[in-house]
CSV table of N, CA and C in Angstrom, one decimal:
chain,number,residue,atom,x,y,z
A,1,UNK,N,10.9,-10.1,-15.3
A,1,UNK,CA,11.8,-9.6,-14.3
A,1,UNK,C,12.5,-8.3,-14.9
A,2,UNK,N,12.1,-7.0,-14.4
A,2,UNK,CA,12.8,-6.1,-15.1
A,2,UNK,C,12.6,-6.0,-16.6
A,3,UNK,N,11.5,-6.2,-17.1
A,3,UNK,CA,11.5,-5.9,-18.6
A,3,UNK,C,12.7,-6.4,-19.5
A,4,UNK,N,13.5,-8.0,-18.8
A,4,UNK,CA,14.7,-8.4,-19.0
A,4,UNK,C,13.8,-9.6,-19.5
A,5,UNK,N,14.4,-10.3,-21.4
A,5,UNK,CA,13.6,-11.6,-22.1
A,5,UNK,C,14.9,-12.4,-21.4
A,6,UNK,N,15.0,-13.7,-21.9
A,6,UNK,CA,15.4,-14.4,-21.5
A,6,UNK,C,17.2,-14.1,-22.2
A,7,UNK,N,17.0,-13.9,-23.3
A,7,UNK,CA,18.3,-13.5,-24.3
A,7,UNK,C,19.2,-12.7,-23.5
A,8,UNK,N,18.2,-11.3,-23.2
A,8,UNK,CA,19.0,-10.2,-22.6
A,8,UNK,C,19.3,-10.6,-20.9
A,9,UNK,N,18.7,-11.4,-20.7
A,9,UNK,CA,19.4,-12.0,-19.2
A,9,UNK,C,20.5,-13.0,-19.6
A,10,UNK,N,21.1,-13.9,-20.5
A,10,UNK,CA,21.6,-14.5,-21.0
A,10,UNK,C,23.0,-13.8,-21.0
A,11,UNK,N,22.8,-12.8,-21.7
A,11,UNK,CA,23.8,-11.5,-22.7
A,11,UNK,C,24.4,-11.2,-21.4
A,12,UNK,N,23.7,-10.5,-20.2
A,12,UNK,CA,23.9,-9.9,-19.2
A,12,UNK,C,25.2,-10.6,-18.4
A,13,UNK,N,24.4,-12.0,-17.8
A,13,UNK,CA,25.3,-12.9,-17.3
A,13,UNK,C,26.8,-13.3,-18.0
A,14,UNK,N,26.9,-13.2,-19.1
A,14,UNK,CA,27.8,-13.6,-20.0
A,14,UNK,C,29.1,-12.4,-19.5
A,15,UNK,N,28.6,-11.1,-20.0
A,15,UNK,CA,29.0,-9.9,-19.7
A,15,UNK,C,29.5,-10.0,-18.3
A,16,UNK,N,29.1,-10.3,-17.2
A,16,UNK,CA,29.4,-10.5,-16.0
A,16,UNK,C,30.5,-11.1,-15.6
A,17,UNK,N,30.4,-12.8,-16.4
A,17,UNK,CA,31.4,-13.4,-16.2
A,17,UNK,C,32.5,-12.7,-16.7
A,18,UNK,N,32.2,-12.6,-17.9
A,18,UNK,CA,33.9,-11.9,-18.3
A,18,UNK,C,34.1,-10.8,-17.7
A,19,UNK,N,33.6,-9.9,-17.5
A,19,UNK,CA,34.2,-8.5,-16.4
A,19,UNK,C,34.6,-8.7,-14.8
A,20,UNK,N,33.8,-9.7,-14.3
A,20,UNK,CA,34.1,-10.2,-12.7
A,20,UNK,C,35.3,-11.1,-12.6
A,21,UNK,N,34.9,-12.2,-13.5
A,21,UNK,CA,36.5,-12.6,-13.8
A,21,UNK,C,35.7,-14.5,-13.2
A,22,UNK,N,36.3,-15.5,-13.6
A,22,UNK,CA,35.7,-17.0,-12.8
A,22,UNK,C,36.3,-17.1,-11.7
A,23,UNK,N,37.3,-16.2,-11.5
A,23,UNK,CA,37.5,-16.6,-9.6
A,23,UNK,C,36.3,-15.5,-8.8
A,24,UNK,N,36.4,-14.5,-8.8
A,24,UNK,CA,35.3,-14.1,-7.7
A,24,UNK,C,33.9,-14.2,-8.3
A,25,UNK,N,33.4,-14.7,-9.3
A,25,UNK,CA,32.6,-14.8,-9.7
A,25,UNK,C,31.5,-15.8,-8.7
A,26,UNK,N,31.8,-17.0,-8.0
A,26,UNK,CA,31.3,-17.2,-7.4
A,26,UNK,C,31.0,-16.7,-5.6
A,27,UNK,N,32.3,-15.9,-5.4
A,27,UNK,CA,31.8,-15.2,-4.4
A,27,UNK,C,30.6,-14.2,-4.2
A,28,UNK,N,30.4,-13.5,-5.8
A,28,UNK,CA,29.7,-12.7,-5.9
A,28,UNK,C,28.3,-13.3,-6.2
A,29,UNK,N,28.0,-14.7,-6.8
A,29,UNK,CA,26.8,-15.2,-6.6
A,29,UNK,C,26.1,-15.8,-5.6
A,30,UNK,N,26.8,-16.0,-4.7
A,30,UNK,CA,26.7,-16.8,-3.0
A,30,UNK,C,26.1,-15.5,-2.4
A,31,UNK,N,27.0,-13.9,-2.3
A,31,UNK,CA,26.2,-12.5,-2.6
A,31,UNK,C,25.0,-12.2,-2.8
A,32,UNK,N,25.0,-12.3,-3.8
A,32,UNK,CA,23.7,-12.0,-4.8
A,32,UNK,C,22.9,-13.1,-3.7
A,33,UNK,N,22.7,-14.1,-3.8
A,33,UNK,CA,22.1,-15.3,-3.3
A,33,UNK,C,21.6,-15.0,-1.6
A,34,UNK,N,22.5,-14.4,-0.9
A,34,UNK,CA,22.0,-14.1,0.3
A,34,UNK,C,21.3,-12.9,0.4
A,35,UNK,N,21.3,-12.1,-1.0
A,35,UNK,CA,20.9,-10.8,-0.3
A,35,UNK,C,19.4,-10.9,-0.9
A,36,UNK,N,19.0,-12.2,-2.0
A,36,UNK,CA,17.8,-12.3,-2.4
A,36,UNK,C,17.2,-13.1,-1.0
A,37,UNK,N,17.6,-13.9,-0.3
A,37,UNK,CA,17.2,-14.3,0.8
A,37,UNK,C,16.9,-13.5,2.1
A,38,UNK,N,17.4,-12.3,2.0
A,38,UNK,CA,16.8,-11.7,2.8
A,38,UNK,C,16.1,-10.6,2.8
A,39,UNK,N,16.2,-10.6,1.5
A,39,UNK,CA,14.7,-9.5,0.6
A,39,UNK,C,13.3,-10.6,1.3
A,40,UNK,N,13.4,-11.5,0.5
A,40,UNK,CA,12.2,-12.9,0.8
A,40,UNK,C,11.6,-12.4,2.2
A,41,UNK,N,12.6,-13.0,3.4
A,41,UNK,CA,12.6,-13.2,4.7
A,41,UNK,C,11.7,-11.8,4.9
A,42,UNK,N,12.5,-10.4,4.6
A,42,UNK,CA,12.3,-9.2,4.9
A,42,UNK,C,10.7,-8.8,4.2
A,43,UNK,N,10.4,-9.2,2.9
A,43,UNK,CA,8.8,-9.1,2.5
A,43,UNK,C,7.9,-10.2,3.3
A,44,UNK,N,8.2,-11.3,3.6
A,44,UNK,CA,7.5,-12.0,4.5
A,44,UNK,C,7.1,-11.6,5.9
A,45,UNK,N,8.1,-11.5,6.4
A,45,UNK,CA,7.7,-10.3,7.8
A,45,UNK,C,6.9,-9.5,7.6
A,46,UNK,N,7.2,-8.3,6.8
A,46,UNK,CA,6.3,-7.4,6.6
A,46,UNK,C,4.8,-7.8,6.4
A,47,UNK,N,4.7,-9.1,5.4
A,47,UNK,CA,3.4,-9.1,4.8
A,47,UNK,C,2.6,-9.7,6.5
A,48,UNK,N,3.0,-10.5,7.1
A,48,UNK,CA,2.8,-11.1,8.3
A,48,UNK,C,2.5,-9.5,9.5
A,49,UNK,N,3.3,-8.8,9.5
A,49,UNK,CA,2.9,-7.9,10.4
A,49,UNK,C,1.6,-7.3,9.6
A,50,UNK,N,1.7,-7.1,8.8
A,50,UNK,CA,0.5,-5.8,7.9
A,50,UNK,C,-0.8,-6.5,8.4
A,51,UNK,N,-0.6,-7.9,8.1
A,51,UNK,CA,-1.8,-8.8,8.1
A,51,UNK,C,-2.4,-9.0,9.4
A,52,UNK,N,-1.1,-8.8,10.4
A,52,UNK,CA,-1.5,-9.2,11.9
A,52,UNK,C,-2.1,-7.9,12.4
A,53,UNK,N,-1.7,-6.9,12.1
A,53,UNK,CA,-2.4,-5.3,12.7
A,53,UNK,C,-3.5,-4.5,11.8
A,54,UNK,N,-4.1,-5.3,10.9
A,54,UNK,CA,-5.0,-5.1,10.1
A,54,UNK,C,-5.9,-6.0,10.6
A,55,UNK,N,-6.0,-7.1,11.1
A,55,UNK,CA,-6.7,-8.2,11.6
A,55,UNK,C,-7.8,-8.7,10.3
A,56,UNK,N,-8.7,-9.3,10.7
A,56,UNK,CA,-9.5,-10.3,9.8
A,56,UNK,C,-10.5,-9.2,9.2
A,57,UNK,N,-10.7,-7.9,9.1
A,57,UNK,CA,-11.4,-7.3,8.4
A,57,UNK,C,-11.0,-7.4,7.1
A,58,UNK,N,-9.5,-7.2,6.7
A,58,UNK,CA,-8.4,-7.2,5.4
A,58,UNK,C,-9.7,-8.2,4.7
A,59,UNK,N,-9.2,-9.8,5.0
A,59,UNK,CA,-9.3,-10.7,4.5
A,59,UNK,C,-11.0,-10.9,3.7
A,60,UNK,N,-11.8,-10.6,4.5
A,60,UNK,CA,-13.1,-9.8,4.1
A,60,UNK,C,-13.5,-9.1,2.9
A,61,UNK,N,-12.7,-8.2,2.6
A,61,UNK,CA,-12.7,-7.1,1.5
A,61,UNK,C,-12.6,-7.4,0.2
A,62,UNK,N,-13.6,-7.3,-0.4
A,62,UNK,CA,-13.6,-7.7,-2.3
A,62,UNK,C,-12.9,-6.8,-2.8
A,63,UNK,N,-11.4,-7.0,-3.1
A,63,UNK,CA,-10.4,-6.1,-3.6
A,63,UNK,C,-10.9,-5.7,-5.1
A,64,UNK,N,-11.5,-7.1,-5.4
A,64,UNK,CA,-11.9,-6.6,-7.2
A,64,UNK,C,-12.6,-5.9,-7.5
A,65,UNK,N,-13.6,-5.6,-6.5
A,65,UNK,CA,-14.6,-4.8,-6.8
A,65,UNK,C,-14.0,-2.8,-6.7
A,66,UNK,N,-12.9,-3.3,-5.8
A,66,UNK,CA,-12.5,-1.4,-5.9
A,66,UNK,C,-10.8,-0.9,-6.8
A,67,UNK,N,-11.4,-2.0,-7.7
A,67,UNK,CA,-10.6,-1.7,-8.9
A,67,UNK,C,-10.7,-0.5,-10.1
A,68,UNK,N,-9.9,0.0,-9.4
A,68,UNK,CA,-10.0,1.3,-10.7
A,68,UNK,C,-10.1,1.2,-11.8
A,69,UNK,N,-9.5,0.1,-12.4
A,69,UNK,CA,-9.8,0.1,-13.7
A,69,UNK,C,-10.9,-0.4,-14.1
A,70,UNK,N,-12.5,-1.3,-13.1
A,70,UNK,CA,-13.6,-1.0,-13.9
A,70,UNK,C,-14.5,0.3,-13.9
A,71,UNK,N,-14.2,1.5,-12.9
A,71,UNK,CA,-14.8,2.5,-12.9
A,71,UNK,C,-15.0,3.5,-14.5
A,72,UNK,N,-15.9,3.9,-14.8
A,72,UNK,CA,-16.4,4.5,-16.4
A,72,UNK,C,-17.0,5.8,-15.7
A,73,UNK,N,-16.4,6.8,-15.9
A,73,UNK,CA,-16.5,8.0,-15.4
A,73,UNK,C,-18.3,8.3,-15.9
A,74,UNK,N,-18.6,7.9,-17.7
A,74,UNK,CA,-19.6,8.5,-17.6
A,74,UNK,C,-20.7,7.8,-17.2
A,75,UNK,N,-20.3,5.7,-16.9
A,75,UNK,CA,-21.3,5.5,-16.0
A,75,UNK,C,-21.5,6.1,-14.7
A,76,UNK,N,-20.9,6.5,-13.9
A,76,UNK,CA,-20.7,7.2,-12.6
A,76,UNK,C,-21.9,8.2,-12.9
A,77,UNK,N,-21.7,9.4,-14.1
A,77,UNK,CA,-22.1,10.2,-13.6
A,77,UNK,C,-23.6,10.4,-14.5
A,78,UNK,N,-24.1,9.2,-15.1
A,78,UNK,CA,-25.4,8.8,-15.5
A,78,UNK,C,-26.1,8.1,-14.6
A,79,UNK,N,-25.6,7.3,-13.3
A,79,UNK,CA,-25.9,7.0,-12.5
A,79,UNK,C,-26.6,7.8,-11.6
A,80,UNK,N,-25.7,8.5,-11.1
A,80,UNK,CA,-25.7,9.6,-10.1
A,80,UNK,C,-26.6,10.5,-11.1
A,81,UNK,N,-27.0,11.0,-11.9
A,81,UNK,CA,-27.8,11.8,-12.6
A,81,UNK,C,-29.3,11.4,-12.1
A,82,UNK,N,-29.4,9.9,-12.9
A,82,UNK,CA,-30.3,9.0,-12.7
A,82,UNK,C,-31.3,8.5,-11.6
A,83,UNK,N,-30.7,8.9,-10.1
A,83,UNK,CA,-30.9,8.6,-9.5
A,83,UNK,C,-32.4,8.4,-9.2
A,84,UNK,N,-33.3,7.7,-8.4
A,84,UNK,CA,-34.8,8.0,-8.3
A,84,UNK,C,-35.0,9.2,-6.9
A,85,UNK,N,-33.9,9.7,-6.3
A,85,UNK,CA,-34.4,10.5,-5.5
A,85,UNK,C,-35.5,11.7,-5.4
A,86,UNK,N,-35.9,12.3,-5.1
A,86,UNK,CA,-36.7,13.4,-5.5
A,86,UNK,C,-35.8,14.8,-5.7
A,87,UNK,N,-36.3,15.4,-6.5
A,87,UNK,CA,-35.6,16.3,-7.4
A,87,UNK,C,-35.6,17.6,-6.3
A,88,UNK,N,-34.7,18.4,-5.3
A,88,UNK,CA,-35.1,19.1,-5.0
A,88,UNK,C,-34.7,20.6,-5.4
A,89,UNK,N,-35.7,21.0,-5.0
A,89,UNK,CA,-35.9,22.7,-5.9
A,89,UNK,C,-34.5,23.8,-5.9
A,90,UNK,N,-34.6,23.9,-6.9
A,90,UNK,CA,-33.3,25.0,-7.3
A,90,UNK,C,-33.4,26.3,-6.3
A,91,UNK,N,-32.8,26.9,-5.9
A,91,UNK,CA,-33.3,28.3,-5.1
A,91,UNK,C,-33.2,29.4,-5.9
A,92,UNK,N,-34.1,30.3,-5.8
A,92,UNK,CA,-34.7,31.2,-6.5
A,92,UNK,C,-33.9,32.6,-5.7
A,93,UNK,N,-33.2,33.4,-6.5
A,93,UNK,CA,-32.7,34.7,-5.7
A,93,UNK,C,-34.2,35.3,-5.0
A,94,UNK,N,-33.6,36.2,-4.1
A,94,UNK,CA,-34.8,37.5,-3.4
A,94,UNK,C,-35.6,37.9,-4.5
A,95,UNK,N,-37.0,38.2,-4.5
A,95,UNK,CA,-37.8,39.0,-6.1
A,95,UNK,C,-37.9,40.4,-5.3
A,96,UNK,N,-37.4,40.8,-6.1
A,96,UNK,CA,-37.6,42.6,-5.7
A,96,UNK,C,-39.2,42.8,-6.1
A,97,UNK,N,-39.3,43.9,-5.4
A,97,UNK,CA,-40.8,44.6,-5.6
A,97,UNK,C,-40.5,45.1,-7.4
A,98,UNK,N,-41.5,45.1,-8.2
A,98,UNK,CA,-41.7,45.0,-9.4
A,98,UNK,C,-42.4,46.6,-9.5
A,99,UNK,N,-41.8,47.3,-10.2
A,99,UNK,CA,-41.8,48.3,-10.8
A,99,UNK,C,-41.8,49.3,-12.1
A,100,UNK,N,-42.3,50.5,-12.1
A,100,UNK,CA,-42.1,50.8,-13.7
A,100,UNK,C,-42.6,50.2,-14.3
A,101,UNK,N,-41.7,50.3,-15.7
A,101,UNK,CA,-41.9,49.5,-17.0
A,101,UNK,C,-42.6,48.0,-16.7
A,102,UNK,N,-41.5,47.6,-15.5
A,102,UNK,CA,-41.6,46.0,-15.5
A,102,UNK,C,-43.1,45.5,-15.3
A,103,UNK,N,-43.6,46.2,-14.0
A,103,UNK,CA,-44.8,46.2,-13.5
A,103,UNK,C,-45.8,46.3,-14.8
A,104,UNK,N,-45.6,47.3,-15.4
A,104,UNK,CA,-46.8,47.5,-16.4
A,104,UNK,C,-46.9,46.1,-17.5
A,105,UNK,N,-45.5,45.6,-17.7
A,105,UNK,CA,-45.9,44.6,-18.7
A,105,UNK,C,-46.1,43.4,-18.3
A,106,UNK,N,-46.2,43.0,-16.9
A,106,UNK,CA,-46.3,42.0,-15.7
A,106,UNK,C,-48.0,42.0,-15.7
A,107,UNK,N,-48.6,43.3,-15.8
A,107,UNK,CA,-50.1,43.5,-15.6
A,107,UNK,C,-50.9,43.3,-16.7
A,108,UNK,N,-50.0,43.6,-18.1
A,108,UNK,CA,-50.7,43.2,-19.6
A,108,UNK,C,-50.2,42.0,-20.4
A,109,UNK,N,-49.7,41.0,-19.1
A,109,UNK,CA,-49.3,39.8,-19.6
A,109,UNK,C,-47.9,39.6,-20.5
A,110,UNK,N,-47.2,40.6,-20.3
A,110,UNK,CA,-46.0,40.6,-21.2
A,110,UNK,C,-45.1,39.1,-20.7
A,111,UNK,N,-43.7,39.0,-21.6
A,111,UNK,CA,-42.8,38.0,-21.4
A,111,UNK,C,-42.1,38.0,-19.8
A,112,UNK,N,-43.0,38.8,-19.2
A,112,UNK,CA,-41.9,38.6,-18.1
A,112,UNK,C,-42.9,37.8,-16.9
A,113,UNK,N,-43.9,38.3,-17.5
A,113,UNK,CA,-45.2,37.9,-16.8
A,113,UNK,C,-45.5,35.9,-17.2
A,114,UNK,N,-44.9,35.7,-18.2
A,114,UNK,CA,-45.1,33.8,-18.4
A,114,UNK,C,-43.9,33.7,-18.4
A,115,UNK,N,-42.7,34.4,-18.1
A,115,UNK,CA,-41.6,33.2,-17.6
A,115,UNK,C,-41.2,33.3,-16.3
A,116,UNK,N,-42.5,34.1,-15.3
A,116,UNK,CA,-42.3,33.8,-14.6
A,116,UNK,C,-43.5,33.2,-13.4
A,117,UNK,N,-44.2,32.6,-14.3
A,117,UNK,CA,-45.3,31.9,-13.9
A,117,UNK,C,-45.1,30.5,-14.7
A,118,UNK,N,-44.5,30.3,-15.4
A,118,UNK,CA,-44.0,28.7,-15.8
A,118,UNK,C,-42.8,28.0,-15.0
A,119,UNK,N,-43.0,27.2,-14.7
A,119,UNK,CA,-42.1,26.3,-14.1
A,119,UNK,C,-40.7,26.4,-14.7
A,120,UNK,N,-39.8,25.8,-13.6
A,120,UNK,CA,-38.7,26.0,-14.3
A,120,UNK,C,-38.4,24.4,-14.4
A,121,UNK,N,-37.9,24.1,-16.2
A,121,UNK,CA,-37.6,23.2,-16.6
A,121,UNK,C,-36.4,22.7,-16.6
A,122,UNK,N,-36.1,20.9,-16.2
A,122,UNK,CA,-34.9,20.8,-15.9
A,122,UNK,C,-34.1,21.0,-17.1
A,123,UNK,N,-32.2,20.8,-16.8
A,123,UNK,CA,-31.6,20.9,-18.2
A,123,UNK,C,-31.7,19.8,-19.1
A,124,UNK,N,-31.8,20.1,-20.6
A,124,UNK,CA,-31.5,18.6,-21.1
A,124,UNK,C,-30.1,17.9,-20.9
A,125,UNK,N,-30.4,16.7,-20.7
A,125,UNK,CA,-29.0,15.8,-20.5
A,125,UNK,C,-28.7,14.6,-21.8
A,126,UNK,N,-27.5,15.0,-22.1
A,126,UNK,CA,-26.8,14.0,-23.3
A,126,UNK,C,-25.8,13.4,-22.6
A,127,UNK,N,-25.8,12.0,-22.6
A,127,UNK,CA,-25.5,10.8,-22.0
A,127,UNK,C,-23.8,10.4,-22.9
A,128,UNK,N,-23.8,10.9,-23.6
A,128,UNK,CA,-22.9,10.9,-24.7
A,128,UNK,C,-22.0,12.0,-24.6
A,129,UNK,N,-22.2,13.5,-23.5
A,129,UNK,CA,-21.4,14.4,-23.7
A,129,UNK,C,-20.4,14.4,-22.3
A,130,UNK,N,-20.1,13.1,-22.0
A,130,UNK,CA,-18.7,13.3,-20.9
A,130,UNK,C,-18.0,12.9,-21.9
């Protein structure tokens, strides 16, 4: 209750009596007493309306399962990596018409000419780097 042990609720009450005084002391717990009574009453109602304008779907719902706290960010997103769907293609900008320099070393097989006739390879993924 309030991060209150049993001692320090002890201490408290103690403290109480002597500052309230034993004559109104009991008026102030008959107080206290009604006003926890109609906290109760007042969360009961509520929980009874929530439950009546939510209807029987509520009751249905595996709360444990959308529990935040078993979600693992990097299984989420080795999952989702993982998926079996089919991989679809990256989009490739516009190719300009090839020219000059470029042209010539495109026609004697230079580096521009096999990286752009090899496939493009996916990234490597480390499962370990979230």
């Amino acid at each position: 209750m309030f991060g209150i042990n049993g001692g320090e609720l002890l201490v408290l009450l103690v403290v109480a009596a002597l500052v309230i005084g034993p004559e109104r002391l009991p008026g102030y717990a008959e107080q206290l007493g009604q006003w926890v009574r109609k906290g109760r009453a007042f969360l009961r109602e509520a929980k009874a309306r929530v439950d009546e304008e939510l209807g029987d779907e509520v009751g249905d719902v595996d709360w444990s399962a959308l529990d935040p706290r078993k979600y693992d960010p990097r299984r989420i997103v080795r999952d989702a990596l993982l998926e079996d769907d089919p991989v679809r293609p990256v989009s490739t900008p516009a190719t300009r018409p090839v020219t000059g320099a470029a042209a010539a070393r495109a026609a004697t097989g230079g580096v521009a000419a096999a990286a752009a006739a090899s496939p493009p390879t996916p990234s490597p993924y480390d499962d370990e780097a979230t």
